[in-house]
Amino acid sequence: MIKLSKRLQIIADYVTAGARMADIGSDHAMLPVYLLQAGKCPSAIAGELNTGPFQAAKKQIAEAGLTKVIAARQGNGLAVLTPGEADTVTIAGMGGALMVEILEAGRSAGKLAGVRELVLQPNVGEELVRKWLVLHGYVLQAETILEEDGRIYEVLHALSASHSPSSIRNEDVYDPAFLQTAMDTERKREWLYRMGPYLLRERAELLHDKWQHEHGKLQRICSQLAQSGLAESRDKEVQLREEMNAIQEVLSCLRTAKPSSSF
Ligand code: SAM
């Protein structure tokens, strides 16, 4: 049985047992092969846009003797799916903007019909993905933040509203009242999207590290901008300092507030 990286294993663990799954941007098809070998999924589709990774997926599937139950398909995003043939879609290892583009194109083409579960791991731009989920009737059930090879990743697990337990609703998940800061409601909601509503409630240590790192990056940019005489540099510096203050405000609220883990 193939061994997954820590990141892919967390994604695999979120997939509901028995689901017909499709992995989009599958590269070596590690995830579908593992899920079939583990007996967790009865069938899978490995979708891949680019020829090199598509060939690698086909090879991996063939070597595992799984060509009858895993279909490798070359194509753009969810275009490789026929509506109704997947219960779960996983997309991992790409930016949030591209992920949203893929989800949105697929949704408009009806490819998400019947898809009740999404497991998404954007490398950056997580807030775009969280917003897309809310806009399109998916409810975040859980999030994991992890570190691997010196990089921090976030994995998001969402169910369609009709499959989400009634106790978990987007209004509660993104309830801005949870953040006890002086920010207005809209800004609080923005930070819930950016940092992750579950990660914030868990006060995940890695979340703290990730945003301290971001704060440091902004600090360095501000120091460079401070050396410039340009008016635009001043404006940019003010904007970045506001962002840094907001990061500190949310992080310090995590240190002091006692967040509730339930909604
Ligand atoms: N999902 C694997 C993982 O997380 O380890 C592979 C991630 S790899 C960095 C991203 C893969 O997505 C690449 O193989 C790339 O060719 C593929 N990809 C990028 N855009 C895509 C699209 N629009 N549709 C399908 N695959 C795409």
PDB file of C-alpha atoms and ligand atoms in Angstrom:
ATOM      1  CA  MET A   1       0.000   0.000   0.000  1.00  0.00           C
ATOM      2  CA  ILE A   2       1.379   3.411  -0.872  1.00  0.00           C
ATOM      3  CA  LYS A   3       2.408   5.716   1.948  1.00  0.00           C
ATOM      4  CA  LEU A   4       0.997   9.215   1.816  1.00  0.00           C
ATOM      5  CA  SER A   5       2.652  12.389   3.014  1.00  0.00           C
ATOM      6  CA  LYS A   6       1.217  13.846   6.228  1.00  0.00           C
ATOM      7  CA  ARG A   7      -0.698  16.452   4.165  1.00  0.00           C
ATOM      8  CA  LEU A   8      -2.268  13.936   1.774  1.00  0.00           C
ATOM      9  CA  GLN A   9      -3.065  11.581   4.673  1.00  0.00           C
ATOM     10  CA  ILE A  10      -5.107  14.295   6.388  1.00  0.00           C
ATOM     11  CA  ILE A  11      -7.022  14.861   3.149  1.00  0.00           C
ATOM     12  CA  ALA A  12      -7.598  11.111   2.780  1.00  0.00           C
ATOM     13  CA  ASP A  13      -8.836  10.885   6.381  1.00  0.00           C
ATOM     14  CA  TYR A  14     -11.510  13.514   5.717  1.00  0.00           C
ATOM     15  CA  VAL A  15     -12.984  11.581   2.769  1.00  0.00           C
ATOM     16  CA  THR A  16     -16.167   9.799   3.851  1.00  0.00           C
ATOM     17  CA  ALA A  17     -15.855   6.022   3.643  1.00  0.00           C
ATOM     18  CA  GLY A  18     -17.830   4.574   0.761  1.00  0.00           C
ATOM     19  CA  ALA A  19     -17.750   7.767  -1.310  1.00  0.00           C
ATOM     20  CA  ARG A  20     -17.130   7.684  -5.050  1.00  0.00           C
ATOM     21  CA  MET A  21     -14.370  10.228  -5.161  1.00  0.00           C
ATOM     22  CA  ALA A  22     -12.720  12.446  -7.757  1.00  0.00           C
ATOM     23  CA  ASP A  23      -9.312  13.993  -7.205  1.00  0.00           C
ATOM     24  CA  ILE A  24      -8.777  17.039  -9.403  1.00  0.00           C
ATOM     25  CA  GLY A  25      -5.193  18.037 -10.155  1.00  0.00           C
ATOM     26  CA  SER A  26      -4.213  14.527  -9.139  1.00  0.00           C
ATOM     27  CA  ASP A  27      -0.618  14.504 -10.449  1.00  0.00           C
ATOM     28  CA  HIS A  28       0.649  11.016  -9.415  1.00  0.00           C
ATOM     29  CA  ALA A  29      -2.847   9.898  -8.354  1.00  0.00           C
ATOM     30  CA  MET A  30      -1.463   9.136  -4.893  1.00  0.00           C
ATOM     31  CA  LEU A  31      -4.702  10.025  -3.131  1.00  0.00           C
ATOM     32  CA  PRO A  32      -7.100   7.914  -5.256  1.00  0.00           C
ATOM     33  CA  VAL A  33      -4.685   4.963  -5.242  1.00  0.00           C
ATOM     34  CA  TYR A  34      -4.359   5.114  -1.461  1.00  0.00           C
ATOM     35  CA  LEU A  35      -8.141   5.429  -0.933  1.00  0.00           C
ATOM     36  CA  LEU A  36      -8.812   2.394  -3.102  1.00  0.00           C
ATOM     37  CA  GLN A  37      -6.000   0.344  -1.563  1.00  0.00           C
ATOM     38  CA  ALA A  38      -7.253   1.232   1.918  1.00  0.00           C
ATOM     39  CA  GLY A  39     -10.722   0.015   0.936  1.00  0.00           C
ATOM     40  CA  LYS A  40     -12.166   3.396   1.822  1.00  0.00           C
ATOM     41  CA  CYS A  41     -13.574   4.254  -1.624  1.00  0.00           C
ATOM     42  CA  PRO A  42     -15.161   1.873  -4.135  1.00  0.00           C
ATOM     43  CA  SER A  43     -14.098   3.919  -7.177  1.00  0.00           C
ATOM     44  CA  ALA A  44     -12.238   7.082  -8.074  1.00  0.00           C
ATOM     45  CA  ILE A  45     -11.439   9.486 -10.867  1.00  0.00           C
ATOM     46  CA  ALA A  46      -8.021  11.080 -11.139  1.00  0.00           C
ATOM     47  CA  GLY A  47      -8.415  14.309 -13.132  1.00  0.00           C
ATOM     48  CA  GLU A  48      -5.328  16.054 -14.429  1.00  0.00           C
ATOM     49  CA  LEU A  49      -4.823  18.921 -16.865  1.00  0.00           C
ATOM     50  CA  ASN A  50      -1.203  18.478 -17.839  1.00  0.00           C
ATOM     51  CA  THR A  51       0.238  15.618 -19.842  1.00  0.00           C
ATOM     52  CA  GLY A  52       3.285  14.825 -17.660  1.00  0.00           C
ATOM     53  CA  PRO A  53       1.317  14.482 -14.405  1.00  0.00           C
ATOM     54  CA  PHE A  54      -1.525  12.734 -16.263  1.00  0.00           C
ATOM     55  CA  GLN A  55       0.922  10.094 -17.540  1.00  0.00           C
ATOM     56  CA  ALA A  56       2.323   9.758 -14.024  1.00  0.00           C
ATOM     57  CA  ALA A  57      -1.219   9.207 -12.713  1.00  0.00           C
ATOM     58  CA  LYS A  58      -1.929   6.535 -15.323  1.00  0.00           C
ATOM     59  CA  LYS A  59       1.348   4.775 -14.494  1.00  0.00           C
ATOM     60  CA  GLN A  60       0.706   4.814 -10.746  1.00  0.00           C
ATOM     61  CA  ILE A  61      -2.827   3.448 -11.213  1.00  0.00           C
ATOM     62  CA  ALA A  62      -1.626   0.698 -13.558  1.00  0.00           C
ATOM     63  CA  GLU A  63       1.231  -0.296 -11.252  1.00  0.00           C
ATOM     64  CA  ALA A  64      -1.222  -0.578  -8.377  1.00  0.00           C
ATOM     65  CA  GLY A  65      -3.448  -2.818 -10.533  1.00  0.00           C
ATOM     66  CA  LEU A  66      -6.375  -0.426 -10.124  1.00  0.00           C
ATOM     67  CA  THR A  67      -7.233   0.509 -13.717  1.00  0.00           C
ATOM     68  CA  LYS A  68     -10.707  -1.045 -13.397  1.00  0.00           C
ATOM     69  CA  VAL A  69     -11.689   1.128 -10.428  1.00  0.00           C
ATOM     70  CA  ILE A  70      -9.717   4.345 -10.927  1.00  0.00           C
ATOM     71  CA  ALA A  71     -10.266   6.284 -14.149  1.00  0.00           C
ATOM     72  CA  ALA A  72      -7.470   8.658 -15.121  1.00  0.00           C
ATOM     73  CA  ARG A  73      -8.902  11.487 -17.198  1.00  0.00           C
ATOM     74  CA  GLN A  74      -7.053  14.360 -18.784  1.00  0.00           C
ATOM     75  CA  GLY A  75      -8.890  17.680 -18.756  1.00  0.00           C
ATOM     76  CA  ASN A  76      -9.440  21.035 -17.155  1.00  0.00           C
ATOM     77  CA  GLY A  77     -10.750  20.933 -13.576  1.00  0.00           C
ATOM     78  CA  LEU A  78     -14.192  19.420 -13.104  1.00  0.00           C
ATOM     79  CA  ALA A  79     -14.739  19.125 -16.872  1.00  0.00           C
ATOM     80  CA  VAL A  80     -13.525  15.520 -16.561  1.00  0.00           C
ATOM     81  CA  LEU A  81     -16.652  14.634 -14.531  1.00  0.00           C
ATOM     82  CA  THR A  82     -20.111  13.620 -15.653  1.00  0.00           C
ATOM     83  CA  PRO A  83     -22.670  15.163 -13.283  1.00  0.00           C
ATOM     84  CA  GLY A  84     -23.648  12.723 -10.551  1.00  0.00           C
ATOM     85  CA  GLU A  85     -20.688  10.353 -10.796  1.00  0.00           C
ATOM     86  CA  ALA A  86     -18.765  11.608  -7.746  1.00  0.00           C
ATOM     87  CA  ASP A  87     -19.908  12.057  -4.142  1.00  0.00           C
ATOM     88  CA  THR A  88     -16.652  13.609  -2.976  1.00  0.00           C
ATOM     89  CA  VAL A  89     -14.238  15.919  -4.743  1.00  0.00           C
ATOM     90  CA  THR A  90     -10.740  16.578  -3.463  1.00  0.00           C
ATOM     91  CA  ILE A  91      -8.517  19.373  -4.791  1.00  0.00           C
ATOM     92  CA  ALA A  92      -5.108  19.896  -3.252  1.00  0.00           C
ATOM     93  CA  GLY A  93      -1.782  21.574  -3.778  1.00  0.00           C
ATOM     94  CA  MET A  94      -2.785  24.633  -5.784  1.00  0.00           C
ATOM     95  CA  GLY A  95      -3.582  28.257  -5.009  1.00  0.00           C
ATOM     96  CA  GLY A  96      -6.992  29.251  -3.663  1.00  0.00           C
ATOM     97  CA  ALA A  97      -7.729  31.490  -6.671  1.00  0.00           C
ATOM     98  CA  LEU A  98      -7.211  28.631  -9.142  1.00  0.00           C
ATOM     99  CA  MET A  99      -9.194  26.295  -6.908  1.00  0.00           C
ATOM    100  CA  VAL A 100     -12.130  28.721  -6.865  1.00  0.00           C
ATOM    101  CA  GLU A 101     -11.871  29.087 -10.647  1.00  0.00           C
ATOM    102  CA  ILE A 102     -12.091  25.302 -11.012  1.00  0.00           C
ATOM    103  CA  LEU A 103     -14.991  25.001  -8.544  1.00  0.00           C
ATOM    104  CA  GLU A 104     -16.911  27.861 -10.109  1.00  0.00           C
ATOM    105  CA  ALA A 105     -16.467  26.662 -13.704  1.00  0.00           C
ATOM    106  CA  GLY A 106     -17.529  23.177 -12.587  1.00  0.00           C
ATOM    107  CA  ARG A 107     -20.522  24.456 -10.653  1.00  0.00           C
ATOM    108  CA  SER A 108     -21.774  26.557 -13.589  1.00  0.00           C
ATOM    109  CA  ALA A 109     -21.469  23.512 -15.833  1.00  0.00           C
ATOM    110  CA  GLY A 110     -23.506  21.404 -13.388  1.00  0.00           C
ATOM    111  CA  LYS A 111     -20.540  19.198 -12.483  1.00  0.00           C
ATOM    112  CA  LEU A 112     -21.077  19.577  -8.764  1.00  0.00           C
ATOM    113  CA  ALA A 113     -24.557  18.069  -8.935  1.00  0.00           C
ATOM    114  CA  GLY A 114     -24.587  15.307  -6.355  1.00  0.00           C
ATOM    115  CA  VAL A 115     -21.210  16.258  -4.903  1.00  0.00           C
ATOM    116  CA  ARG A 116     -21.877  16.344  -1.192  1.00  0.00           C
ATOM    117  CA  GLU A 117     -18.339  16.559   0.117  1.00  0.00           C
ATOM    118  CA  LEU A 118     -15.368  18.760  -0.744  1.00  0.00           C
ATOM    119  CA  VAL A 119     -11.921  18.312   0.753  1.00  0.00           C
ATOM    120  CA  LEU A 120      -9.757  21.242  -0.282  1.00  0.00           C
ATOM    121  CA  GLN A 121      -6.167  22.126   0.431  1.00  0.00           C
ATOM    122  CA  PRO A 122      -5.302  25.518  -1.029  1.00  0.00           C
ATOM    123  CA  ASN A 123      -1.609  26.420  -0.759  1.00  0.00           C
ATOM    124  CA  VAL A 124      -2.454  30.115  -0.415  1.00  0.00           C
ATOM    125  CA  GLY A 125      -5.626  32.233  -0.587  1.00  0.00           C
ATOM    126  CA  GLU A 126      -7.610  30.054   1.804  1.00  0.00           C
ATOM    127  CA  GLU A 127     -10.102  32.868   2.409  1.00  0.00           C
ATOM    128  CA  LEU A 128     -11.195  32.786  -1.244  1.00  0.00           C
ATOM    129  CA  VAL A 129     -12.065  29.128  -0.881  1.00  0.00           C
ATOM    130  CA  ARG A 130     -13.931  29.612   2.417  1.00  0.00           C
ATOM    131  CA  LYS A 131     -15.984  32.415   0.832  1.00  0.00           C
ATOM    132  CA  TRP A 132     -16.783  30.340  -2.236  1.00  0.00           C
ATOM    133  CA  LEU A 133     -18.020  27.502  -0.012  1.00  0.00           C
ATOM    134  CA  VAL A 134     -20.367  29.818   1.881  1.00  0.00           C
ATOM    135  CA  LEU A 135     -21.661  31.406  -1.331  1.00  0.00           C
ATOM    136  CA  HIS A 136     -22.458  28.052  -2.873  1.00  0.00           C
ATOM    137  CA  GLY A 137     -24.155  26.228  -0.054  1.00  0.00           C
ATOM    138  CA  TYR A 138     -21.291  24.212   1.411  1.00  0.00           C
ATOM    139  CA  VAL A 139     -20.771  24.225   5.151  1.00  0.00           C
ATOM    140  CA  LEU A 140     -17.297  23.922   6.615  1.00  0.00           C
ATOM    141  CA  GLN A 141     -17.206  20.982   9.055  1.00  0.00           C
ATOM    142  CA  ALA A 142     -13.592  21.026  10.129  1.00  0.00           C
ATOM    143  CA  GLU A 143     -10.166  22.399   9.329  1.00  0.00           C
ATOM    144  CA  THR A 144      -6.667  21.125   9.971  1.00  0.00           C
ATOM    145  CA  ILE A 145      -3.451  23.090   9.925  1.00  0.00           C
ATOM    146  CA  LEU A 146      -0.222  21.146   9.613  1.00  0.00           C
ATOM    147  CA  GLU A 147       3.461  21.612   8.970  1.00  0.00           C
ATOM    148  CA  GLU A 148       5.418  19.501   6.546  1.00  0.00           C
ATOM    149  CA  ASP A 149       8.896  20.058   5.149  1.00  0.00           C
ATOM    150  CA  GLY A 150       8.969  23.536   6.654  1.00  0.00           C
ATOM    151  CA  ARG A 151       5.679  24.623   5.061  1.00  0.00           C
ATOM    152  CA  ILE A 152       2.342  25.216   6.713  1.00  0.00           C
ATOM    153  CA  TYR A 153      -0.786  23.861   5.015  1.00  0.00           C
ATOM    154  CA  GLU A 154      -4.494  24.108   5.730  1.00  0.00           C
ATOM    155  CA  VAL A 155      -7.029  21.427   4.831  1.00  0.00           C
ATOM    156  CA  LEU A 156     -10.732  22.328   4.658  1.00  0.00           C
ATOM    157  CA  HIS A 157     -13.529  19.783   4.951  1.00  0.00           C
ATOM    158  CA  ALA A 158     -16.983  20.881   3.757  1.00  0.00           C
ATOM    159  CA  LEU A 159     -20.354  19.215   3.211  1.00  0.00           C
ATOM    160  CA  SER A 160     -23.223  20.488   1.096  1.00  0.00           C
ATOM    161  CA  ALA A 161     -25.824  22.199   3.300  1.00  0.00           C
ATOM    162  CA  SER A 162     -28.288  19.341   2.743  1.00  0.00           C
ATOM    163  CA  HIS A 163     -25.748  16.844   4.132  1.00  0.00           C
ATOM    164  CA  SER A 164     -24.432  19.046   6.923  1.00  0.00           C
ATOM    165  CA  PRO A 165     -25.665  18.244  10.442  1.00  0.00           C
ATOM    166  CA  SER A 166     -28.311  20.801  11.441  1.00  0.00           C
ATOM    167  CA  SER A 167     -26.107  21.841  14.372  1.00  0.00           C
ATOM    168  CA  ILE A 168     -23.449  23.196  11.968  1.00  0.00           C
ATOM    169  CA  ARG A 169     -24.617  26.224   9.987  1.00  0.00           C
ATOM    170  CA  ASN A 170     -22.527  28.828   8.172  1.00  0.00           C
ATOM    171  CA  GLU A 171     -24.131  31.669  10.193  1.00  0.00           C
ATOM    172  CA  ASP A 172     -22.753  30.093  13.361  1.00  0.00           C
ATOM    173  CA  VAL A 173     -19.428  28.947  11.936  1.00  0.00           C
ATOM    174  CA  TYR A 174     -18.704  32.510  10.784  1.00  0.00           C
ATOM    175  CA  ASP A 175     -20.418  34.254  13.680  1.00  0.00           C
ATOM    176  CA  PRO A 176     -18.282  37.413  14.117  1.00  0.00           C
ATOM    177  CA  ALA A 177     -19.305  37.726  17.760  1.00  0.00           C
ATOM    178  CA  PHE A 178     -16.855  34.920  18.484  1.00  0.00           C
ATOM    179  CA  LEU A 179     -13.916  37.301  17.999  1.00  0.00           C
ATOM    180  CA  GLN A 180     -13.770  39.529  21.035  1.00  0.00           C
ATOM    181  CA  THR A 181     -12.040  42.523  19.515  1.00  0.00           C
ATOM    182  CA  ALA A 182     -13.018  46.142  18.919  1.00  0.00           C
ATOM    183  CA  MET A 183     -13.192  45.556  15.144  1.00  0.00           C
ATOM    184  CA  ASP A 184     -16.491  46.075  13.374  1.00  0.00           C
ATOM    185  CA  THR A 185     -18.545  43.054  12.346  1.00  0.00           C
ATOM    186  CA  GLU A 186     -17.455  43.063   8.709  1.00  0.00           C
ATOM    187  CA  ARG A 187     -13.755  43.105   9.587  1.00  0.00           C
ATOM    188  CA  LYS A 188     -14.207  40.338  12.131  1.00  0.00           C
ATOM    189  CA  ARG A 189     -15.944  38.229   9.500  1.00  0.00           C
ATOM    190  CA  GLU A 190     -13.102  38.952   7.072  1.00  0.00           C
ATOM    191  CA  TRP A 191     -10.583  37.654   9.606  1.00  0.00           C
ATOM    192  CA  LEU A 192     -12.645  34.527  10.210  1.00  0.00           C
ATOM    193  CA  TYR A 193     -12.405  33.871   6.470  1.00  0.00           C
ATOM    194  CA  ARG A 194      -8.707  34.616   6.396  1.00  0.00           C
ATOM    195  CA  MET A 195      -7.565  32.716   9.466  1.00  0.00           C
ATOM    196  CA  GLY A 196     -10.174  29.960   9.519  1.00  0.00           C
ATOM    197  CA  PRO A 197     -13.155  29.748  11.887  1.00  0.00           C
ATOM    198  CA  TYR A 198     -12.221  26.347  13.338  1.00  0.00           C
ATOM    199  CA  LEU A 199      -8.497  27.055  13.532  1.00  0.00           C
ATOM    200  CA  LEU A 200      -9.271  30.253  15.416  1.00  0.00           C
ATOM    201  CA  ARG A 201     -11.599  28.481  17.835  1.00  0.00           C
ATOM    202  CA  GLU A 202      -9.010  25.763  18.434  1.00  0.00           C
ATOM    203  CA  ARG A 203      -6.371  28.444  18.955  1.00  0.00           C
ATOM    204  CA  ALA A 204      -4.114  26.293  16.806  1.00  0.00           C
ATOM    205  CA  GLU A 205      -0.475  26.977  17.598  1.00  0.00           C
ATOM    206  CA  LEU A 206       0.556  26.654  13.960  1.00  0.00           C
ATOM    207  CA  LEU A 207      -2.037  29.272  13.042  1.00  0.00           C
ATOM    208  CA  HIS A 208      -0.330  31.616  15.436  1.00  0.00           C
ATOM    209  CA  ASP A 209       3.076  30.776  13.895  1.00  0.00           C
ATOM    210  CA  LYS A 210       1.755  31.258  10.361  1.00  0.00           C
ATOM    211  CA  TRP A 211       0.380  34.719  11.064  1.00  0.00           C
ATOM    212  CA  GLN A 212       3.391  35.803  13.119  1.00  0.00           C
ATOM    213  CA  HIS A 213       5.461  34.874  10.095  1.00  0.00           C
ATOM    214  CA  GLU A 214       3.136  36.931   7.870  1.00  0.00           C
ATOM    215  CA  HIS A 215       3.440  39.811  10.334  1.00  0.00           C
ATOM    216  CA  GLY A 216       7.239  39.597  10.103  1.00  0.00           C
ATOM    217  CA  LYS A 217       7.078  39.652   6.298  1.00  0.00           C
ATOM    218  CA  LEU A 218       4.925  42.785   6.350  1.00  0.00           C
ATOM    219  CA  GLN A 219       7.289  44.363   8.866  1.00  0.00           C
ATOM    220  CA  ARG A 220      10.238  43.833   6.523  1.00  0.00           C
ATOM    221  CA  ILE A 221       8.313  45.333   3.592  1.00  0.00           C
ATOM    222  CA  CYS A 222       7.402  48.337   5.755  1.00  0.00           C
ATOM    223  CA  SER A 223      11.058  48.881   6.656  1.00  0.00           C
ATOM    224  CA  GLN A 224      11.938  48.962   2.951  1.00  0.00           C
ATOM    225  CA  LEU A 225       9.041  51.296   2.157  1.00  0.00           C
ATOM    226  CA  ALA A 226      10.139  53.629   4.955  1.00  0.00           C
ATOM    227  CA  GLN A 227      13.358  54.282   3.033  1.00  0.00           C
ATOM    228  CA  SER A 228      11.465  55.476  -0.022  1.00  0.00           C
ATOM    229  CA  GLY A 229      10.521  59.120  -0.477  1.00  0.00           C
ATOM    230  CA  LEU A 230       7.534  58.355  -2.711  1.00  0.00           C
ATOM    231  CA  ALA A 231       4.013  59.307  -1.598  1.00  0.00           C
ATOM    232  CA  GLU A 232       2.674  55.927  -2.798  1.00  0.00           C
ATOM    233  CA  SER A 233       5.167  54.204  -0.509  1.00  0.00           C
ATOM    234  CA  ARG A 234       3.740  56.133   2.471  1.00  0.00           C
ATOM    235  CA  ASP A 235       0.198  55.058   1.523  1.00  0.00           C
ATOM    236  CA  LYS A 236       1.282  51.449   1.122  1.00  0.00           C
ATOM    237  CA  GLU A 237       3.097  51.573   4.458  1.00  0.00           C
ATOM    238  CA  VAL A 238      -0.015  52.876   6.221  1.00  0.00           C
ATOM    239  CA  GLN A 239      -2.066  50.110   4.651  1.00  0.00           C
ATOM    240  CA  LEU A 240       0.428  47.407   5.663  1.00  0.00           C
ATOM    241  CA  ARG A 241       0.688  48.755   9.216  1.00  0.00           C
ATOM    242  CA  GLU A 242      -3.091  48.547   9.521  1.00  0.00           C
ATOM    243  CA  GLU A 243      -2.911  44.956   8.375  1.00  0.00           C
ATOM    244  CA  MET A 244      -0.140  44.221  10.907  1.00  0.00           C
ATOM    245  CA  ASN A 245      -2.185  45.785  13.693  1.00  0.00           C
ATOM    246  CA  ALA A 246      -5.197  43.697  12.732  1.00  0.00           C
ATOM    247  CA  ILE A 247      -3.113  40.503  12.786  1.00  0.00           C
ATOM    248  CA  GLN A 248      -1.827  41.348  16.261  1.00  0.00           C
ATOM    249  CA  GLU A 249      -5.313  42.245  17.449  1.00  0.00           C
ATOM    250  CA  VAL A 250      -6.806  38.938  16.345  1.00  0.00           C
ATOM    251  CA  LEU A 251      -3.852  36.939  17.670  1.00  0.00           C
ATOM    252  CA  SER A 252      -3.909  38.691  21.029  1.00  0.00           C
ATOM    253  CA  CYS A 253      -7.635  38.084  21.302  1.00  0.00           C
ATOM    254  CA  LEU A 254      -6.816  34.377  20.898  1.00  0.00           C
ATOM    255  CA  ARG A 255      -4.327  34.581  23.737  1.00  0.00           C
ATOM    256  CA  THR A 256      -6.831  36.194  26.102  1.00  0.00           C
ATOM    257  CA  ALA A 257     -10.319  35.085  25.047  1.00  0.00           C
ATOM    258  CA  LYS A 258     -11.666  31.707  25.987  1.00  0.00           C
ATOM    259  CA  PRO A 259     -13.132  30.590  22.669  1.00  0.00           C
ATOM    260  CA  SER A 260     -16.014  28.149  22.726  1.00  0.00           C
ATOM    261  CA  SER A 261     -15.469  25.082  20.585  1.00  0.00           C
ATOM    262  CA  SER A 262     -19.166  24.597  19.920  1.00  0.00           C
ATOM    263  CA  PHE A 263     -21.535  26.811  17.923  1.00  0.00           C
TER     264      PHE A 263
HETATM  265  N1  SAM B   1      -3.021  17.124  -5.769  1.00  0.00           N
HETATM  266  C1  SAM B   1      -1.637  16.698  -5.699  1.00  0.00           C
HETATM  267  C2  SAM B   1      -1.081  17.009  -4.342  1.00  0.00           C
HETATM  268  O1  SAM B   1      -1.709  17.769  -3.614  1.00  0.00           O
HETATM  269  O2  SAM B   1      -0.024  16.474  -4.002  1.00  0.00           O
HETATM  270  C3  SAM B   1      -0.811  17.390  -6.771  1.00  0.00           C
HETATM  271  C4  SAM B   1      -0.630  18.862  -6.573  1.00  0.00           C
HETATM  272  S1  SAM B   1       0.251  19.599  -7.901  1.00  0.00           S
HETATM  273  C5  SAM B   1       1.167  20.809  -7.120  1.00  0.00           C
HETATM  274  C6  SAM B   1      -1.031  20.478  -8.748  1.00  0.00           C
HETATM  275  C7  SAM B   1      -1.535  19.670  -9.931  1.00  0.00           C
HETATM  276  O3  SAM B   1      -2.709  20.290 -10.427  1.00  0.00           O
HETATM  277  C8  SAM B   1      -0.540  19.615 -11.052  1.00  0.00           C
HETATM  278  O4  SAM B   1      -0.318  18.284 -11.416  1.00  0.00           O
HETATM  279  C9  SAM B   1      -1.203  20.418 -12.180  1.00  0.00           C
HETATM  280  O5  SAM B   1      -0.885  19.916 -13.451  1.00  0.00           O
HETATM  281  C10 SAM B   1      -2.669  20.216 -11.845  1.00  0.00           C
HETATM  282  N2  SAM B   1      -3.576  21.256 -12.338  1.00  0.00           N
HETATM  283  C11 SAM B   1      -3.370  22.587 -12.384  1.00  0.00           C
HETATM  284  N3  SAM B   1      -4.431  23.218 -12.901  1.00  0.00           N
HETATM  285  C12 SAM B   1      -5.347  22.253 -13.167  1.00  0.00           C
HETATM  286  C13 SAM B   1      -6.656  22.255 -13.717  1.00  0.00           C
HETATM  287  N4  SAM B   1      -7.238  23.406 -14.094  1.00  0.00           N
HETATM  288  N5  SAM B   1      -7.305  21.091 -13.846  1.00  0.00           N
HETATM  289  C14 SAM B   1      -6.728  19.925 -13.477  1.00  0.00           C
HETATM  290  N6  SAM B   1      -5.480  19.861 -12.979  1.00  0.00           N
HETATM  291  C15 SAM B   1      -4.807  20.993 -12.822  1.00  0.00           C
END
